[in-house]
Amino acid sequence: MSGTVTAVSSNSEYSFTKPNRASIMLLAGLGVEGDVHAGVTVKHRSRVAQDATQPNLRQVHLIHEELFTEVGEEGFKVAPGELGENITTSGIDLLGLPVGTLLRIGDEAIVEVTGLRNPCLQIDTFQDGLLKQVVGRDEAGNIVRKAGIMSVVRAGGVVRPGDTITVELPDEPHQPLDRV
């Protein structure tokens, strides 16, 4: 299974959206160089308030571009970086990957999938009603989160739009993604 990087984004300041870049540098064990969420321990404000010593399992945020098409059919216009992701992808069912999946991106970078992004109310501040499009319930009443996945950097390297992403599944049994 493989896909493509369609956009890369980072921001050195706390902001909901992240500007697109020509490239980003992933740093092993830290995240995106210069990004406000890079670090060994948690950087998301809500997580820091709970326990600033927690390991950062949210170093790199990936969203599938197909989500933008899906919410577009409901009247929402979302572009890469606008939901705060670092890497926008195409061609991979990110939400269907198990915990521990390795994503080899470009020539050198490798990220390990840690879980699902837990969307917050800031999404409705960005576009009213969008939160209900990216968080819902399935037929059994289980919560379904569609706002991308989180990962940690196992091997650093430059990531650019157009780079190939190769999926390497972990050994079975696979553990389904949960929020991190």
Backbone as numpy.savetxt, mean C-alpha at the origin, in Angstrom:
# Nx Ny Nz CAx CAy CAz Cx Cy Cz
2.85 -15.11 -11.43 2.00 -13.94 -11.43 2.90 -12.70 -11.43
2.54 -11.73 -12.27 3.32 -10.49 -12.31 2.41 -9.33 -12.69
2.93 -8.13 -12.47 2.21 -6.91 -12.78 3.21 -5.80 -13.05
2.70 -4.58 -12.99 3.51 -3.42 -13.34 3.30 -2.29 -12.34
4.36 -1.53 -12.10 4.26 -0.29 -11.34 3.73 0.78 -12.28
2.63 1.42 -11.91 2.08 2.48 -12.77 2.44 3.87 -12.26
2.73 3.98 -10.95 3.14 5.28 -10.39 3.86 5.03 -9.07
4.72 5.98 -8.69 5.37 5.95 -7.38 5.19 7.32 -6.75
5.03 7.34 -5.42 4.73 8.58 -4.72 5.38 8.58 -3.35
5.74 9.77 -2.87 6.27 9.91 -1.52 6.06 11.34 -1.06
6.13 11.51 0.26 5.97 12.84 0.83 6.77 12.90 2.12
7.54 13.93 2.30 8.34 14.08 3.52 7.55 14.73 4.65
6.32 15.17 4.36 5.46 15.81 5.35 4.18 15.00 5.50
3.58 15.09 6.71 2.29 14.44 6.91 1.25 15.12 6.04
0.65 14.35 5.16 -0.38 14.83 4.26 -1.13 13.59 3.78
-2.40 13.72 3.50 -3.17 12.56 3.07 -2.69 12.06 1.72
-2.45 12.97 0.79 -1.99 12.57 -0.55 -0.47 12.65 -0.62
0.07 11.96 -1.61 1.52 11.97 -1.83 1.77 12.31 -3.30
2.66 13.28 -3.56 2.94 13.62 -4.94 3.64 12.47 -5.69
3.31 12.34 -6.97 3.99 11.35 -7.81 5.43 11.80 -8.05
6.29 10.81 -8.20 7.72 11.04 -8.43 8.16 10.26 -9.66
9.31 10.63 -10.19 9.90 9.88 -11.30 10.42 8.54 -10.80
10.84 8.50 -9.53 11.31 7.26 -8.91 11.29 7.45 -7.40
11.32 6.33 -6.68 11.51 6.34 -5.24 12.59 5.32 -4.91
13.27 5.54 -3.81 14.29 4.61 -3.35 13.76 3.88 -2.13
13.69 2.55 -2.20 13.31 1.75 -1.05 14.56 1.40 -0.27
14.48 1.54 1.04 15.60 1.26 1.94 15.25 0.06 2.81
16.08 -0.96 2.78 15.81 -2.20 3.53 15.57 -1.89 5.00
14.45 -2.43 5.52 14.11 -2.29 6.92 13.54 -0.95 7.31
13.44 -0.01 6.35 12.98 1.34 6.69 11.75 1.79 5.91
11.76 1.61 4.60 10.66 2.09 3.77 11.16 2.95 2.64
10.38 3.98 2.29 10.70 4.86 1.17 11.57 6.01 1.66
12.74 6.13 1.07 13.67 7.20 1.47 12.97 8.56 1.41
13.06 9.31 2.51 12.49 10.64 2.56 11.00 10.70 2.83
10.33 9.55 2.92 8.89 9.54 3.16 8.64 9.63 4.67
7.60 10.35 5.04 7.27 10.57 6.44 6.97 9.26 7.18
6.58 8.21 6.48 6.25 6.94 7.13 7.41 5.95 7.18
8.58 6.36 6.73 9.75 5.48 6.76 10.28 5.36 8.18
10.71 4.16 8.54 11.32 3.95 9.85 11.14 2.54 10.34
11.95 2.18 11.32 11.90 0.84 11.92 10.65 0.69 12.79
10.27 1.78 13.48 9.07 1.75 14.33 7.96 2.54 13.66
6.74 2.36 14.16 5.55 2.97 13.56 5.70 4.47 13.38
5.13 4.99 12.30 5.16 6.42 12.00 3.76 7.00 11.80
2.77 6.14 11.55 1.41 6.64 11.40 0.96 7.21 12.75
0.42 8.40 12.73 0.12 9.14 13.96 -0.71 8.34 14.96
-1.74 7.64 14.47 -2.60 6.88 15.39 -1.82 5.75 16.05
-0.91 5.13 15.30 -0.10 4.04 15.85 0.92 4.55 16.85
1.52 5.69 16.56 2.50 6.29 17.47 1.82 6.63 18.80
0.59 7.15 18.73 -0.14 7.50 19.95 -0.42 6.27 20.81
-0.65 5.11 20.17 -0.91 3.87 20.91 0.36 3.32 21.54
1.43 3.22 20.75 2.70 2.66 21.22 3.76 2.94 20.17
4.58 3.95 20.43 5.59 4.38 19.46 6.71 3.38 19.25
6.76 2.31 20.06 7.83 1.32 19.92 7.42 0.13 19.05
6.18 0.11 18.55 5.73 -0.99 17.69 6.57 -1.05 16.42
6.84 -2.25 15.92 7.54 -2.34 14.63 6.68 -1.75 13.51
7.32 -1.13 12.55 6.63 -0.51 11.43 6.34 -1.57 10.37
5.13 -2.08 10.36 4.70 -3.06 9.36 4.06 -2.37 8.16
4.11 -1.03 8.16 3.46 -0.21 7.14 4.48 0.70 6.45
5.64 0.15 6.12 6.71 0.95 5.51 6.39 1.38 4.09
5.76 0.51 3.33 5.41 0.82 1.94 3.96 0.43 1.71
3.17 1.39 1.21 1.75 1.19 0.94 1.57 1.03 -0.57
0.93 -0.07 -0.97 0.66 -0.32 -2.38 -0.85 -0.35 -2.61
-1.29 0.24 -3.70 -2.70 0.20 -4.12 -2.75 -0.24 -5.57
-3.75 -1.05 -5.88 -3.97 -1.50 -7.25 -4.75 -0.44 -8.02
-4.25 -0.06 -9.18 -4.88 0.96 -10.02 -6.31 0.58 -10.39
-6.59 -0.71 -10.41 -7.94 -1.18 -10.74 -8.99 -0.63 -9.76
-8.56 -0.32 -8.53 -9.49 0.28 -7.55 -9.98 1.63 -8.04
-9.11 2.41 -8.68 -9.51 3.72 -9.17 -10.60 3.61 -10.24
-10.49 2.58 -11.07 -11.53 2.33 -12.08 -12.83 1.94 -11.40
-12.74 1.07 -10.39 -13.93 0.61 -9.66 -14.67 1.78 -9.00
-13.95 2.63 -8.28 -14.62 3.75 -7.62 -15.05 4.81 -8.64
-14.36 4.86 -9.78 -14.75 5.78 -10.85 -16.12 5.45 -11.40
-16.46 4.16 -11.40 -17.78 3.74 -11.87 -18.88 4.23 -10.93
-18.52 4.62 -9.71 -19.47 5.15 -8.73 -19.39 6.67 -8.66
-18.63 7.29 -9.58 -18.57 8.74 -9.66 -17.41 9.40 -8.94
-16.47 8.62 -8.42 -15.32 9.18 -7.72 -14.13 9.22 -8.68
-13.36 10.31 -8.58 -12.16 10.44 -9.40 -10.96 10.39 -8.48
-10.15 9.33 -8.63 -8.96 9.14 -7.79 -7.78 8.84 -8.71
-6.68 9.52 -8.46 -5.46 9.33 -9.25 -4.36 8.75 -8.36
-3.33 8.17 -8.95 -2.21 7.63 -8.16 -1.64 8.65 -7.17
-1.40 8.16 -5.95 -0.85 8.98 -4.88 -1.89 9.69 -4.04
-3.08 9.83 -4.57 -4.10 10.60 -3.86 -4.65 9.91 -2.61
-4.51 8.60 -2.51 -4.95 7.90 -1.30 -3.76 7.60 -0.38
-2.63 8.24 -0.66 -1.47 8.14 0.22 -0.55 6.97 -0.03
-0.77 6.24 -1.12 0.08 5.08 -1.40 1.42 5.51 -1.96
2.39 4.62 -1.78 3.74 4.84 -2.32 3.90 4.22 -3.70
3.25 3.07 -3.91 3.38 2.37 -5.20 1.98 2.02 -5.70
1.68 2.47 -6.91 0.43 2.11 -7.56 0.75 1.00 -8.56
-0.05 -0.07 -8.52 0.23 -1.24 -9.34 -0.89 -1.50 -10.34
-0.60 -2.35 -11.29 -1.60 -2.81 -12.24 -1.33 -4.28 -12.53
-2.40 -5.07 -12.62 -2.27 -6.46 -13.04 -2.07 -7.48 -11.95
-2.08 -7.07 -10.68 -1.91 -8.00 -9.56 -3.08 -7.85 -8.61
-3.66 -8.95 -8.19 -4.71 -8.94 -7.18 -4.05 -8.79 -5.81
-3.68 -7.55 -5.47 -2.98 -7.30 -4.22 -3.76 -7.81 -3.01
-5.07 -7.58 -3.02 -5.90 -7.94 -1.85 -6.01 -9.45 -1.66
-5.72 -10.22 -2.70 -5.80 -11.67 -2.62 -4.49 -12.34 -2.23
-3.44 -11.55 -2.03 -2.15 -12.12 -1.67 -2.14 -12.53 -0.20
-1.42 -13.59 0.14 -1.30 -13.96 1.55 -0.18 -13.17 2.25
-0.25 -13.14 3.57 0.81 -12.54 4.38 2.13 -13.24 4.03
3.19 -12.47 3.96 4.51 -13.04 3.69 4.87 -13.12 2.22
3.94 -12.75 1.34 4.25 -12.73 -0.09 5.38 -11.74 -0.35
6.32 -12.14 -1.19 7.39 -11.24 -1.61 7.04 -10.66 -2.97
7.19 -9.34 -3.08 7.00 -8.65 -4.35 8.36 -8.13 -4.79
8.86 -8.68 -5.89 10.15 -8.24 -6.44 9.82 -7.14 -7.46
10.35 -5.96 -7.18 9.97 -4.78 -7.96 11.21 -4.21 -8.65
11.14 -4.15 -9.97 12.28 -3.64 -10.72 13.47 -4.56 -10.61
14.66 -3.99 -10.66 15.89 -4.79 -10.68 16.33 -5.30 -9.33
16.01 -4.58 -8.23 16.59 -4.93 -6.94 15.61 -4.99 -5.78
14.60 -4.15 -5.77 13.75 -3.99 -4.59 12.87 -5.22 -4.32
12.74 -5.54 -3.05 11.84 -6.61 -2.62 11.08 -6.12 -1.39
9.75 -6.21 -1.43 8.94 -5.91 -0.25 8.18 -7.16 0.15
7.95 -7.29 1.46 7.19 -8.41 1.99 5.84 -7.90 2.48
4.77 -8.51 2.00 3.41 -8.10 2.34 3.11 -8.44 3.80
2.65 -7.42 4.55 2.34 -7.61 5.97 0.85 -7.62 6.27
0.05 -6.94 5.46 -1.39 -6.91 5.72 -2.10 -5.86 4.91
-3.36 -5.64 5.28 -4.23 -4.69 4.60 -4.13 -3.31 5.23
-4.27 -2.30 4.40 -4.42 -0.95 4.93 -5.79 -0.88 5.57
-5.85 -0.26 6.72 -7.13 -0.03 7.39 -7.53 1.41 7.08
-8.44 1.60 6.12 -8.81 2.96 5.72 -9.39 3.75 6.89
-9.12 5.06 6.88 -9.59 5.92 7.96 -10.54 7.00 7.41
-11.08 7.77 8.32 -12.04 8.81 7.96 -11.46 9.90 7.07
-10.14 10.01 7.00 -9.53 11.00 6.12 -9.93 10.77 4.66
-10.29 9.55 4.33 -10.71 9.26 2.95 -11.98 10.03 2.62
-12.91 10.15 3.59 -14.12 10.93 3.35 -13.83 12.43 3.33
-12.79 12.86 4.03 -12.39 14.26 3.97 -11.85 14.56 2.57
-11.15 13.60 1.98 -10.62 13.75 0.63 -11.76 13.82 -0.38
-12.69 12.85 -0.32 -13.89 12.86 -1.17 -15.02 12.24 -0.38
-16.03 13.02 -0.10 -17.15 12.57 0.71 -17.81 11.33 0.11
-17.94 10.30 0.93 -18.56 9.05 0.51 -17.59 8.00 -0.01
-16.33 8.38 -0.22 -15.34 7.44 -0.77 -15.01 6.31 0.21
-15.05 6.59 1.51 -14.74 5.56 2.50 -15.64 4.34 2.32
-16.92 4.55 2.05 -17.85 3.43 1.87 -17.52 2.61 0.62
-16.79 3.20 -0.30 -16.39 2.49 -1.51 -15.18 1.59 -1.26
-14.35 1.94 -0.28 -13.12 1.18 -0.04 -13.18 0.32 1.23
-14.27 0.45 1.98 -14.52 -0.44 3.13 -16.00 -0.80 3.08
-16.26 -2.09 3.12 -17.65 -2.54 3.09 -17.76 -3.89 3.76
-18.82 -4.58 3.46 -19.05 -5.91 4.02 -19.40 -6.87 2.89
-18.95 -8.12 3.04 -19.30 -9.13 2.05 -20.65 -9.73 2.42
-21.08 -10.74 1.65 -22.40 -11.34 1.86 -22.55 -11.97 3.24
-21.43 -12.39 3.84 -21.46 -13.01 5.18 -21.36 -11.98 6.30
-21.23 -10.70 5.92 -21.13 -9.65 6.93 -19.72 -9.33 7.38
-18.73 -9.96 6.76 -17.33 -9.69 7.11 -16.87 -8.36 6.50
-16.02 -7.65 7.23 -15.48 -6.40 6.72 -14.53 -6.68 5.56
-14.67 -5.91 4.49 -13.81 -6.01 3.32 -13.10 -4.67 3.16
-11.79 -4.71 3.21 -10.97 -3.51 3.05 -10.31 -3.56 1.67
-10.50 -2.48 0.87 -9.99 -2.48 -0.50 -8.96 -1.39 -0.76
-8.48 -0.69 0.28 -7.61 0.47 0.08 -6.13 0.10 0.03
-5.82 -1.10 -0.42 -4.43 -1.47 -0.63 -3.84 -2.32 0.46
-2.56 -2.59 0.28 -1.83 -3.46 1.20 -0.60 -2.72 1.74
-0.09 -3.23 2.85 1.09 -2.67 3.47 2.21 -3.69 3.39
3.44 -3.18 3.45 4.59 -4.08 3.32 5.81 -3.48 4.02
6.82 -4.33 4.19 8.11 -3.89 4.70 9.16 -4.18 3.63
10.21 -3.39 3.64 11.26 -3.52 2.62 12.28 -4.55 3.07
12.43 -5.62 2.28 13.43 -6.66 2.55 14.74 -6.40 1.82
14.64 -5.83 0.61 15.84 -5.46 -0.16 15.56 -4.12 -0.83
16.50 -3.19 -0.65 16.32 -1.86 -1.20 16.58 -1.79 -2.69
16.20 -0.66 -3.25 16.43 -0.42 -4.67 15.52 0.67 -5.18
15.83 1.16 -6.36 15.04 2.20 -7.01 13.80 1.56 -7.64
12.66 2.24 -7.49 11.40 1.79 -8.10 10.88 2.93 -8.98
10.52 2.57 -10.21 10.04 3.55 -11.18 8.74 3.06 -11.84
7.92 4.00 -12.33 6.78 3.58 -13.15 7.28 2.75 -14.32
6.56 1.69 -14.63 6.95 0.80 -15.72 7.71 -0.43 -15.25
8.22 -0.39 -14.01 8.93 -1.56 -13.48 8.00 -2.76 -13.37
8.56 -3.93 -13.60 7.82 -5.18 -13.43 7.79 -5.57 -11.96
6.66 -6.12 -11.55 6.50 -6.67 -10.19 6.27 -8.16 -10.34
7.12 -8.96 -9.70 6.96 -10.41 -9.72 6.54 -10.87 -8.34
5.52 -11.72 -8.31 4.96 -12.22 -7.05 5.58 -13.56 -6.69
6.05 -13.67 -5.45 6.58 -14.93 -4.94 5.79 -15.29 -3.68
4.92 -16.27 -3.82 4.06 -16.67 -2.69 4.87 -17.41 -1.63
4.46 -17.25 -0.35 5.14 -18.00 0.72 4.71 -19.46 0.69
5.41 -20.27 1.46 5.03 -21.67 1.60 3.63 -21.76 2.19
2.93 -22.80 1.85 1.59 -23.03 2.41 1.73 -23.63 3.81
0.74 -23.50 4.66 -0.56 -22.89 4.40 -0.45 -21.36 4.37
-1.22 -20.76 3.48 -1.24 -19.30 3.34 -2.12 -18.68 4.40
-1.64 -17.56 4.93 -2.39 -16.79 5.91 -3.03 -15.61 5.19
-4.37 -15.47 5.22 -5.00 -14.36 4.54 -4.62 -13.02 5.19
-4.70 -11.97 4.38 -4.36 -10.64 4.88 -5.40 -10.16 5.89
-4.92 -9.45 6.88 -5.76 -8.77 7.85 -5.20 -7.37 8.00
-5.91 -6.49 8.65 -5.44 -5.10 8.79 -4.19 -5.05 9.66
-3.31 -4.14 9.29 -2.10 -3.89 10.10 -2.02 -2.41 10.43
